[in-house]
Every structure is written in structure tokens, then in C-alpha cells.
Tab-separated table of C-alpha atoms and ligand atoms in Angstrom:
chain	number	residue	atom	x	y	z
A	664	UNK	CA	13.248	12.935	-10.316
A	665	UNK	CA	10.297	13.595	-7.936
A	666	UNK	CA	11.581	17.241	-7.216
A	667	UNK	CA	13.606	19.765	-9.652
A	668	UNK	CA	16.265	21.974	-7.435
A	669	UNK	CA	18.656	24.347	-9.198
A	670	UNK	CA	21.579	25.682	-7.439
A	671	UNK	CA	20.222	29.104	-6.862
A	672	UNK	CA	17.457	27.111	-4.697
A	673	UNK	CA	19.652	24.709	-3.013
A	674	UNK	CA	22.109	27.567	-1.911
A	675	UNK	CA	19.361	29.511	-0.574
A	676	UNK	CA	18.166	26.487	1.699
A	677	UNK	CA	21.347	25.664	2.872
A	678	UNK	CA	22.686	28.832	3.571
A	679	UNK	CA	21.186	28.326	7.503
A	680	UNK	CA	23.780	25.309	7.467
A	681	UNK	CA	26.411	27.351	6.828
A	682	UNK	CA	28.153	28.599	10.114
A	683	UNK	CA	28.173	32.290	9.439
A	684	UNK	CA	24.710	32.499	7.783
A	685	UNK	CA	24.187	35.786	6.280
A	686	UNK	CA	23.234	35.355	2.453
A	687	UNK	CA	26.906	36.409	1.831
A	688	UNK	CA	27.811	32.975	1.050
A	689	UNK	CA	25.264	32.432	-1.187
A	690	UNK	CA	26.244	35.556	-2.618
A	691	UNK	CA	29.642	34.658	-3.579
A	692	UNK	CA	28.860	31.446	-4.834
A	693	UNK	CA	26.139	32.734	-7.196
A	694	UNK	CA	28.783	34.731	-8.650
A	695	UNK	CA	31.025	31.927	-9.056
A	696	UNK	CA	27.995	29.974	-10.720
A	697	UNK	CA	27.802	33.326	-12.867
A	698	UNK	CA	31.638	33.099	-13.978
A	699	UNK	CA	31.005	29.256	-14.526
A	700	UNK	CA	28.340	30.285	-17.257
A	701	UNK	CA	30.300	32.374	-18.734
A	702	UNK	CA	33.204	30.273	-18.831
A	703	UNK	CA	31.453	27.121	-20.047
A	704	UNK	CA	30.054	29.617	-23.065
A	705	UNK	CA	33.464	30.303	-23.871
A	706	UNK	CA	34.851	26.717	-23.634
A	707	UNK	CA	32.353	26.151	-26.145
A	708	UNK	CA	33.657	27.995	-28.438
A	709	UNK	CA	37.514	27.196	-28.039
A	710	UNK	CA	37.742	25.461	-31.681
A	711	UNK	CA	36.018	28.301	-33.430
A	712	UNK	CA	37.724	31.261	-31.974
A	713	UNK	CA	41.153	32.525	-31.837
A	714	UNK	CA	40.474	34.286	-28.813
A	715	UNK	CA	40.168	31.184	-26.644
A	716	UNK	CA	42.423	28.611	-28.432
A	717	UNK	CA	46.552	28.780	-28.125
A	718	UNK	CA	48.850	29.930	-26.036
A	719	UNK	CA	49.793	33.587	-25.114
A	720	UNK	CA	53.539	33.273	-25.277
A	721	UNK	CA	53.928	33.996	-21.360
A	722	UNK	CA	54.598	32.068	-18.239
A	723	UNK	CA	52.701	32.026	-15.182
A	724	UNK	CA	54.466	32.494	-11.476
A	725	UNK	CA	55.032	28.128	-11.600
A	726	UNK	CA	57.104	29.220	-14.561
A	727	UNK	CA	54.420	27.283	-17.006
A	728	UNK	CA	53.114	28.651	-20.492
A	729	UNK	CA	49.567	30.559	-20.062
A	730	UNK	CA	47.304	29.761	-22.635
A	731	UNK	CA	44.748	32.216	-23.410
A	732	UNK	CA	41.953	30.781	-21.635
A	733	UNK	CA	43.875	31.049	-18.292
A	734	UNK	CA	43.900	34.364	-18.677
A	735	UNK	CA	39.998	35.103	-19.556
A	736	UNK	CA	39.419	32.631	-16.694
A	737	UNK	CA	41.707	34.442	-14.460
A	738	UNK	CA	39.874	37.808	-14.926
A	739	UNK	CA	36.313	36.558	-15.390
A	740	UNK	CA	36.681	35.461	-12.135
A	741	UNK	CA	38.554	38.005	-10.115
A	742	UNK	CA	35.873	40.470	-12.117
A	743	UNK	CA	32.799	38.531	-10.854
A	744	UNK	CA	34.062	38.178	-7.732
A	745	UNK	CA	35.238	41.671	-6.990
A	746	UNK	CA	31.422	42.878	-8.343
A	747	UNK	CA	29.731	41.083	-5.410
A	748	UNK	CA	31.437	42.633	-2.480
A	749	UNK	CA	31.677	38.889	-0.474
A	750	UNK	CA	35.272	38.874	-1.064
A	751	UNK	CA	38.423	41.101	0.035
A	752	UNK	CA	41.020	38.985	-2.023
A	753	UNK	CA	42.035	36.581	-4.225
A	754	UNK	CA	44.766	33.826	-4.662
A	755	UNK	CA	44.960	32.751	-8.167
A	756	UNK	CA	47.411	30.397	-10.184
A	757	UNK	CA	48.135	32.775	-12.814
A	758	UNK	CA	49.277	35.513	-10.592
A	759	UNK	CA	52.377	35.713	-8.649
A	760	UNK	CA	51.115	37.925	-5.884
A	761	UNK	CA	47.699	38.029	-4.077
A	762	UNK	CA	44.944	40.622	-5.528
A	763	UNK	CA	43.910	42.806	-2.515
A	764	UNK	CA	40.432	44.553	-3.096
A	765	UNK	CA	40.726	47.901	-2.204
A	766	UNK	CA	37.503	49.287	-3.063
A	767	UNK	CA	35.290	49.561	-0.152
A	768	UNK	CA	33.428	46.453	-0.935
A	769	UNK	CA	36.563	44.680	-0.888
A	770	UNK	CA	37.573	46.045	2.360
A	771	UNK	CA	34.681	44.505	3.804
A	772	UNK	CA	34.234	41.479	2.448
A	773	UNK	CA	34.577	38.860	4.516
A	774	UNK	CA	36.142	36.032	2.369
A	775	UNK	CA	39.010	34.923	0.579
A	776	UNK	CA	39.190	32.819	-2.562
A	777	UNK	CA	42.271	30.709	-3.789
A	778	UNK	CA	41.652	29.647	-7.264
A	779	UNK	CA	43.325	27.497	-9.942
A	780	UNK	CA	40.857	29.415	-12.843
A	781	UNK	CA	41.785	26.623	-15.791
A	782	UNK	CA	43.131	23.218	-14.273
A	783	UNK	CA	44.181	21.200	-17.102
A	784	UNK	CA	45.258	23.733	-19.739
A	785	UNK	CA	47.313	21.470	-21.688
A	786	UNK	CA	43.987	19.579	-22.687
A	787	UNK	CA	42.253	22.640	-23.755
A	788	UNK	CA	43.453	22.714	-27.102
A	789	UNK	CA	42.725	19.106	-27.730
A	790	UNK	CA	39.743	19.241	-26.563
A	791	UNK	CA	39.991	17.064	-23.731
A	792	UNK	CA	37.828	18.477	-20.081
A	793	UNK	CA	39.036	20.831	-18.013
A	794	UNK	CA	38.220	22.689	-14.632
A	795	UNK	CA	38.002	25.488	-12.558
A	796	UNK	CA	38.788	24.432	-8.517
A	797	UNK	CA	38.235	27.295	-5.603
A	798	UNK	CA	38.282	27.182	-1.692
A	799	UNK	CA	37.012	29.747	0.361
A	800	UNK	CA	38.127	30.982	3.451
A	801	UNK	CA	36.787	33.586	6.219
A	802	UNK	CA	39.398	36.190	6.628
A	803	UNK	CA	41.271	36.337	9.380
A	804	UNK	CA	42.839	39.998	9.610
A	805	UNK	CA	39.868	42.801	10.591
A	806	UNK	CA	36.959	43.904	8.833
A	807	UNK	CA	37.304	46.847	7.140
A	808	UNK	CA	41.132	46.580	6.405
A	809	UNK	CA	42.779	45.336	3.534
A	810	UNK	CA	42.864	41.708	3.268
A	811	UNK	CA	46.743	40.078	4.827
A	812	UNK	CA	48.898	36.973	3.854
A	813	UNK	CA	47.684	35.734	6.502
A	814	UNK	CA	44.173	35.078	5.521
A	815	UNK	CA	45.495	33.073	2.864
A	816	UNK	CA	47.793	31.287	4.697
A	817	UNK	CA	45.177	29.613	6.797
A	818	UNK	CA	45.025	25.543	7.291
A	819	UNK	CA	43.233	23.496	5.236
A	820	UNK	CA	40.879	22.488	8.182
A	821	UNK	CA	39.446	26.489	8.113
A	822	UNK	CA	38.018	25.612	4.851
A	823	UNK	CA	34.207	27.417	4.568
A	824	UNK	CA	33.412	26.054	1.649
A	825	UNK	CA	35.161	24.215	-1.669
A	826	UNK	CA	34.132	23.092	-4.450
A	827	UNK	CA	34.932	22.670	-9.155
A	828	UNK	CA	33.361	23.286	-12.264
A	829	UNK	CA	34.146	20.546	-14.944
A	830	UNK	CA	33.583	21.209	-18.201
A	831	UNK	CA	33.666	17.553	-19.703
A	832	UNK	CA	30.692	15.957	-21.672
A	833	UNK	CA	28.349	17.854	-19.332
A	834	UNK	CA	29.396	20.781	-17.131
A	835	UNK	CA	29.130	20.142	-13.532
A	836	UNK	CA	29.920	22.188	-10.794
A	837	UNK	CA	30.382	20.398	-7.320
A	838	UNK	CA	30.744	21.881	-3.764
A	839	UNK	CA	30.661	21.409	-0.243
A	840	UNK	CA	30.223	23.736	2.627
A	841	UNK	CA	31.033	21.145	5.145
A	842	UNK	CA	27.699	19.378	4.725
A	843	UNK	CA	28.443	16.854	2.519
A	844	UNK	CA	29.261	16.874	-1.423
A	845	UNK	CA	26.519	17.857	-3.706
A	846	UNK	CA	26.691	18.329	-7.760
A	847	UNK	CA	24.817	20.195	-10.009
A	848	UNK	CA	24.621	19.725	-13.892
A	849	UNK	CA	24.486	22.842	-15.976
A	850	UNK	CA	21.676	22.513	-18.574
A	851	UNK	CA	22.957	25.386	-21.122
A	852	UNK	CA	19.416	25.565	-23.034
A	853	UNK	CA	18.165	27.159	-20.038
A	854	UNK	CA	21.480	28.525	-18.368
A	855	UNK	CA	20.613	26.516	-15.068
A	856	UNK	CA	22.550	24.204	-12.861
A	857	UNK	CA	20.090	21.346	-11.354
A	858	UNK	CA	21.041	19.037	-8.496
A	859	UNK	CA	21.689	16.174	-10.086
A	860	UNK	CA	24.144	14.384	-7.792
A	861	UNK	CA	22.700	14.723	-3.988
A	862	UNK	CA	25.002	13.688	-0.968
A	863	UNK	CA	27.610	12.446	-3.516
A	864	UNK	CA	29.587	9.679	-1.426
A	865	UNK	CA	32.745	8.295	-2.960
A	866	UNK	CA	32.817	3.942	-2.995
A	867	UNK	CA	35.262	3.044	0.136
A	868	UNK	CA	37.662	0.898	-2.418
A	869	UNK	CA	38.192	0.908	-6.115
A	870	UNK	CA	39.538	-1.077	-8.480
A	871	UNK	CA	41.232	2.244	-10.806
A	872	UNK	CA	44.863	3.867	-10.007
A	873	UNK	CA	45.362	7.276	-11.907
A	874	UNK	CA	49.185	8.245	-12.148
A	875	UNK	CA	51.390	9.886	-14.863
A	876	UNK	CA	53.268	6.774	-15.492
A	877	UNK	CA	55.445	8.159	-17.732
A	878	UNK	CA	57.271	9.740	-15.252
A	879	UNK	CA	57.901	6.036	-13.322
A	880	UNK	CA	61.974	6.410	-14.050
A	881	UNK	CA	61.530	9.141	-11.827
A	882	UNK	CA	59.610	7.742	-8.938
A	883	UNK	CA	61.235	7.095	-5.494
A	884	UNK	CA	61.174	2.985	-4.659
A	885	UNK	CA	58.099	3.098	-2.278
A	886	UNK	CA	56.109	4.625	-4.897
A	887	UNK	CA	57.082	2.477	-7.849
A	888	UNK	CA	56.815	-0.480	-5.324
A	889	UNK	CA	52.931	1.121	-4.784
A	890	UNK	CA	52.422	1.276	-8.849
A	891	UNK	CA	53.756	-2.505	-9.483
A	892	UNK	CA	50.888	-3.358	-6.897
A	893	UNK	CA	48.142	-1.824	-8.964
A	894	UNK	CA	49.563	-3.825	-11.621
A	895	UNK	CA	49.840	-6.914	-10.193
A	896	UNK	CA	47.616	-10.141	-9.921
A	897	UNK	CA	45.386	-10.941	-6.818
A	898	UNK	CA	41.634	-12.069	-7.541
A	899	UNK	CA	40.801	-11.042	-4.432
A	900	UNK	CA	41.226	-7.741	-4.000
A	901	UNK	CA	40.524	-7.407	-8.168
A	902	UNK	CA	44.254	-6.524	-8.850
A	903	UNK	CA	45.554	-5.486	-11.776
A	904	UNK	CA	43.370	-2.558	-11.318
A	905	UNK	CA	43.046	-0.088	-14.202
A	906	UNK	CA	44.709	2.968	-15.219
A	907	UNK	CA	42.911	5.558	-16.360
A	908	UNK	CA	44.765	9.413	-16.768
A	909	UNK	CA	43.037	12.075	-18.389
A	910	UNK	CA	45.747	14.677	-16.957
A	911	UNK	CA	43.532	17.034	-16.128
A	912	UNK	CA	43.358	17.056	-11.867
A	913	UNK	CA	39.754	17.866	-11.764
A	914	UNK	CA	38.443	15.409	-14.098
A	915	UNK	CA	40.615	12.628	-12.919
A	916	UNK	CA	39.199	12.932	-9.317
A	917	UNK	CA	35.375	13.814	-10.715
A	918	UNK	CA	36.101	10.333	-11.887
A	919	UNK	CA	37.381	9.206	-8.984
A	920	UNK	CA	34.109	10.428	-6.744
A	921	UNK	CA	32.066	8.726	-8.991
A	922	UNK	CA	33.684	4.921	-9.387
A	923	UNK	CA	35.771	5.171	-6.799
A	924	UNK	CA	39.987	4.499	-7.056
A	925	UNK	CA	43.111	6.671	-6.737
A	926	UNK	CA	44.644	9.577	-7.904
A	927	UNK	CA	48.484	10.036	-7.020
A	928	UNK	CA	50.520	12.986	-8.039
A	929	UNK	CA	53.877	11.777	-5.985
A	930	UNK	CA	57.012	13.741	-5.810
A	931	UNK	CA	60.006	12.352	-7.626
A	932	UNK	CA	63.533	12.243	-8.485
A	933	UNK	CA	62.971	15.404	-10.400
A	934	UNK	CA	59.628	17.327	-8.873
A	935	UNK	CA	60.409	17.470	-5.076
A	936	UNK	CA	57.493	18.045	-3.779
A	937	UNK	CA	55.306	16.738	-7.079
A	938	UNK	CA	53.257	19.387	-9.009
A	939	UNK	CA	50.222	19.967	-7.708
A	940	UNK	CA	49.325	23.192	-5.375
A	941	UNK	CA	48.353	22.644	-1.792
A	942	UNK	CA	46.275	25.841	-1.675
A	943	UNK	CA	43.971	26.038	-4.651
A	944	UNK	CA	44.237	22.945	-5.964
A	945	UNK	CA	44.936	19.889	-3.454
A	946	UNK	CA	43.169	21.578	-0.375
A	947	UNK	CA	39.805	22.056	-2.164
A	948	UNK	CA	39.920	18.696	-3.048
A	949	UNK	CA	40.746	17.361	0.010
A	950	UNK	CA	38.034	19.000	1.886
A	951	UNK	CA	35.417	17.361	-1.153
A	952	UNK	CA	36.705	14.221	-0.338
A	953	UNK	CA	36.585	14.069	3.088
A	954	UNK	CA	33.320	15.165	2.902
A	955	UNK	CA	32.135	12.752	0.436
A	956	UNK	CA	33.911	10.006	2.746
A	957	UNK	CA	37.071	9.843	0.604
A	958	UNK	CA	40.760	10.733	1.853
A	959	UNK	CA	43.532	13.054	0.855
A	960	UNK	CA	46.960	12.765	1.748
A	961	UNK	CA	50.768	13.664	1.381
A	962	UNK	CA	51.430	10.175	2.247
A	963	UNK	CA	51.783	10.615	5.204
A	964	UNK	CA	49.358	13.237	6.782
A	965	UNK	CA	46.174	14.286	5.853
A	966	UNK	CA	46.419	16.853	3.099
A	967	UNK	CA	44.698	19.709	4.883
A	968	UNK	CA	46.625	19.517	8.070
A	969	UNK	CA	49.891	20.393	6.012
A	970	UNK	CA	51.463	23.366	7.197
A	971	UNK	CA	51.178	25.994	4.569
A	972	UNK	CA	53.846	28.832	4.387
A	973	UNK	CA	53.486	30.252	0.286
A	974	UNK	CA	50.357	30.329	-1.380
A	975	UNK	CA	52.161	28.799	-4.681
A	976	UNK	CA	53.622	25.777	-2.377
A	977	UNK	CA	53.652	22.209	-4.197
A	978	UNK	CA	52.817	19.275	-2.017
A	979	UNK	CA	52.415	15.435	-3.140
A	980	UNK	CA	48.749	14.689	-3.587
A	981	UNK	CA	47.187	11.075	-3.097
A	982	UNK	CA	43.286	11.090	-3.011
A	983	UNK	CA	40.407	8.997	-3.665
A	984	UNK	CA	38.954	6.056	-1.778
A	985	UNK	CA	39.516	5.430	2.132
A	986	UNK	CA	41.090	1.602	1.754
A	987	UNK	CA	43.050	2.686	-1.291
A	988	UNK	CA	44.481	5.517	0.167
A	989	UNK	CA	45.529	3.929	3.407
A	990	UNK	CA	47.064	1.205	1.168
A	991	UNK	CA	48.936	3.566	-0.443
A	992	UNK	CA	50.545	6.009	2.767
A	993	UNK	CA	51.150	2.077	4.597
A	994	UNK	CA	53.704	1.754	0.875
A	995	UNK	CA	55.051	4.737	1.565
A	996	UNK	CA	55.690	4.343	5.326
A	997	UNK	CA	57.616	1.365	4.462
B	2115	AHG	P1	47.214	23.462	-14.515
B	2115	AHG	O1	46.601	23.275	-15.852
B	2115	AHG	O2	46.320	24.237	-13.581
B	2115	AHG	O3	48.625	24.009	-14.550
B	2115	AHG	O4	47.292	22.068	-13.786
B	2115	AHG	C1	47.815	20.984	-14.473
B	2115	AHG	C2	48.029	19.875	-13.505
B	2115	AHG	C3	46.797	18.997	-13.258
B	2115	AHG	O5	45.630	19.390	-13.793
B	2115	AHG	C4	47.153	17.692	-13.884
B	2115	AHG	O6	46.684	16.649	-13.151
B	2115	AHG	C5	48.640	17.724	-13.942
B	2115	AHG	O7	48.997	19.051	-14.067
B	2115	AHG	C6	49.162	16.939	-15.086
B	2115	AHG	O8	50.529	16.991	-15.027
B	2115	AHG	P2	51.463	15.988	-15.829
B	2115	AHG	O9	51.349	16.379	-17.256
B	2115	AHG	O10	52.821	16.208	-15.235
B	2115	AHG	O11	50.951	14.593	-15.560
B	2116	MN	MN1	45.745	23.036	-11.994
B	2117	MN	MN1	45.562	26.201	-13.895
């Protein structure tokens, strides 16, 4: 590498690309990157201490058991957060309603965070990677007041910036502000995140599908019909591809940007509109891989121009390479 840059460098040159340049930006992601240190300390602990490991015995608003790191991630981050004064509320997974700052830093912040905290929970315990995905929004409602649905409720398209923290073999943490995708690797000897992955750019086709196929039984025709083509023979397009599911959203699509391929959560017989979350999950991603030259969609419109009406809505997610995708929503059209 001719030339070292750590995140706390790279935000601080970038922060005249970013359209309402005041440092506050930079702010509020440096306290992400904090919570993301703190996090990935924790994470490293999760088969030594009971604190991390294990469920809690409740269920989240999606009605789904919390495990114990949801919860620490949940609070680190609405903690850090709340400490930096950026932000006047927060949309989380793990709570039902939205968490207006009151305080008068809140009041004047000037952004709001949606946030799935742990994405992936079920592989925490088996030690499998997990994630943290955020998008960031200007508010809407004045400065000054407390923070409104409707800054939450904005389109996908109003995105400021977006980015995730996998913790896999490395820990990365990967953003856009809407100028381009770039990832940083987290070197914990020093407690620094370094570029490592500059103008990441996802391969225009693939030759990897990621689905729960498990739940096939359940799919509607046009998807299954999508699935058997993955599956089946043709040299010249380097069908069967492979399947690769780790189950965890974030590291199936960091795969994804890297080798290119899809991801498809679709809806089903018995999950109407699939699993996934269009604000804090699917919308993120979407903007990361538009950015990076990728595509998102329900299958049939792009994912961030879906209307959005509740912060907790569930939407069908297909993302990953441009010619795959399109493949894909011209299946489903059929
Ligand atoms: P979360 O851990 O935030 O609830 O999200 C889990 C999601 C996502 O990460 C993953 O891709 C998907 O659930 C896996 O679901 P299935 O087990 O139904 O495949
Ligand atoms: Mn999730
Ligand atoms: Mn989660």
C-alpha cells in the first residue's frame, strides 16, 4: 500500500463531499466507529462470557427471541449516539417504538439513524459472522423540536449516508455517503480501521445465488422457476451457479460485493412480504449497492423507491449484481 488512511482520516477528507458539510457527519460516524470497537471487543468474547452468549428469554417487536447481544448492541449504540449530539432519534430493530432524544442535544441534532444493531443473531452463538447495518437520514421536521415519524418515514432515495460493520474473520465496516462504497478493516492491536477496500465496485454478473432453500415448498412458481435456473446447466452463462448461505444478511451480501452473485430473500406462501426490513436493513443495503454499481429490488421496483408507511415494514429483498438481478425481476414479471 503506497499510502496508510484510517477512517478517522478518510472521514475528515470527505466530509466536503458530503452535501451538508459541517463536521457533524463525521461526528456521528466516529461514534458509530466508536460503538463498532466496542462491539467487536465484545463479540470477541461471546464464548467466554455469559454476558454475551444466549438468549434473554424475550421477544423483540418482529415477535423474534432477543439474544443478549441484541440488547448490549441496542444500547451501545443508542448510548454512543445520543453522547454526540448529531442525532435527534433512533429507529432500532429491538424496539417497538422510535427513541426521541429529548435532551437538548437531541433536539438539535440534525439526523436520524435506523439500525438493525445485531443482524444475524441466530449465528452468534455458533459462532458464525454477524453485523451491525445503519442508514442515516437528515430530519425532516424543524430544528430544535423533537424528532417526528416522519423523519423516519422518509424514501430510500433521501439516504445521507449507509453503511455495516461485519464481524467475520476480520471486522470491516463499509459505508457510503453517496460517493461510492469504501471499506475499512479494523486492526484490533491498534484499535484502528484502515481503508483497505477503496471505491469497492461489485462484478456486473456472478456465478453464486444465496437463498434459504429450505423454505422452496414455500416459494411462489416464479421464484422456484428463478431457483431451478441457478441450478440448471448452460456453459455459457456458467450455470449451475453455486449456493452459498451463511444466513446472516450482512455477510451474505459482504460476499456478494466482493465476488459478485445474488442474494434473494422472496416472500412466500407463508412470509408475505419475506423477512427482511425495508428501513434498517434492505434500504441501507440498497443504497451500498447502487453505489458500488450493484442493484436492489422487490422484484419489481427498485428497493429504495418503495413506499414506506411503518418503520418495522417487511419487503422482499433481491440484491447483488446488475445482470443477475435483472434476470431475476424479468422471472418474476413473468
Ligand atoms: P436479525 O438477526 O436482525 O433478526 O436478522 C436475521 C435475518 C438476516 O440476517 C438473515 O439473512 C435472515 O434473517 C435469515 O433468515 P432465515 O433463517 O429465514 O433464512
Ligand atoms: Mn437483521
Ligand atoms: Mn437484528
Amino acid at each position: 500500500m503506497d499510502q496508510i488512511i484510517t477512517l478517522g482520516e478518510f472521514i475528515i477528507q470527505k466530509q466536503g463531499d458530503f452535501p451538508y458539510a459541517k463536521g457533524e457527519l463525521s461526528s456521528l460516524l466516529s461514534s458509530i466507529r466508536l460503538a463498532a470497537k466496542v462491539l467487536n471487543s465484545q463479540i470477541g468474547k461471546a464464548g467466554l462470557v455469559d454476558h454475551i452468549l444466549g438468549g434473554i428469554g424475550t421477544e423483540n417487536v418482529q415477535g423474534e427471541e432477543q439474544k443478549k447481544l441484541d440488547v448490549y448492541a441496542n444500547n451501545l449504540f443508542i448510548n454512543s449516539l445520543k453522547a454526540r449530539h448529531e442525532v435527534c432519534g433512533i429507529a432500532s430493530e429491538e424496539e417497538d417504538k422510535l427513541i426521541i432524544f429529548e435532551n437538548e442535544g437531541g433536539l438539535n441534532g440534525k439526523y436520524v439513524v435506523l439500525i438493525d444493531p445485531i443482524d444475524g443473531s441466530s449465528n452468534i452463538d455458533v459462532n458464525v459472522s454477524i453485523g451491525t447495518v445503519f442508514a442515516i437520514y437528515r430530519r425532516v421536521s424543524p430544528i430544535g423540536t423533537p424528532a417526528v415519524t416522519e423523519d423516519f418515514l422518509q424514501s430510500g432515495r433521501n439516504q445521507v449516508a449507509a453503511g455495516y460493520v461485519i464481524f467475520g474473520s476480520s471486522t470491516m465496516l463499509v459505508f457510503t455517503s453517496g460517493n461510492g462504497v469504501n471499506g475499512f478493516t479494523y486492526d484490533p492491536s491498534v484499535g484502528v480501521f484502515y481503508l483497505s477496500h477503496p471505491d469497492m465496485k461489485i462484478p456486473e454478473s456472478g456465478n453464486i445465488y444465496s437463498i434459504n432453500e429450505g423454505n422452496y415448498a414455500h416459494f411462489y412458481p416464479n421464484t422456484k422457476a428463478y431457483v431451478d435456473y441457478c441450478k440448471s446447466i448452460d456453459k455459457s452463462t456458467g450455470r449451475p451457479y453455486s449456493g452459498r448461505y451463511i444466513g446472516s444478511m450482512i455477510a451474505d451480501i459482504h460476499r456478494t460485493f466482493l465476488k459478485g452473485g445474488i442474494y434473494m430473500y422472496p416472500k412466500s406462501k407463508v412470509a408475505a412480504n419475506g423477512k427482511l426490513r425495508l428501513a434498517y436493513e434492505c434500504n441501507p443495503m440498497a443504497f451500498l449497492m447502487e453505489q458500488a454499481g450493484g442493484k436492489a429490488s422487490d422484484g419489481h421496483q427498485d428497493t429504495m423507491d418503495i413506499q414506506i408507511t411503518d418503520v418495522h415494514q417487511r419487503t422482499p429483498f433481491f440484491a447483488g449484481s446488475k445482470n443477475m438481478v435483472d434476470k431475476l425481476n424479468e422471472f418474476l414479471k413473468g
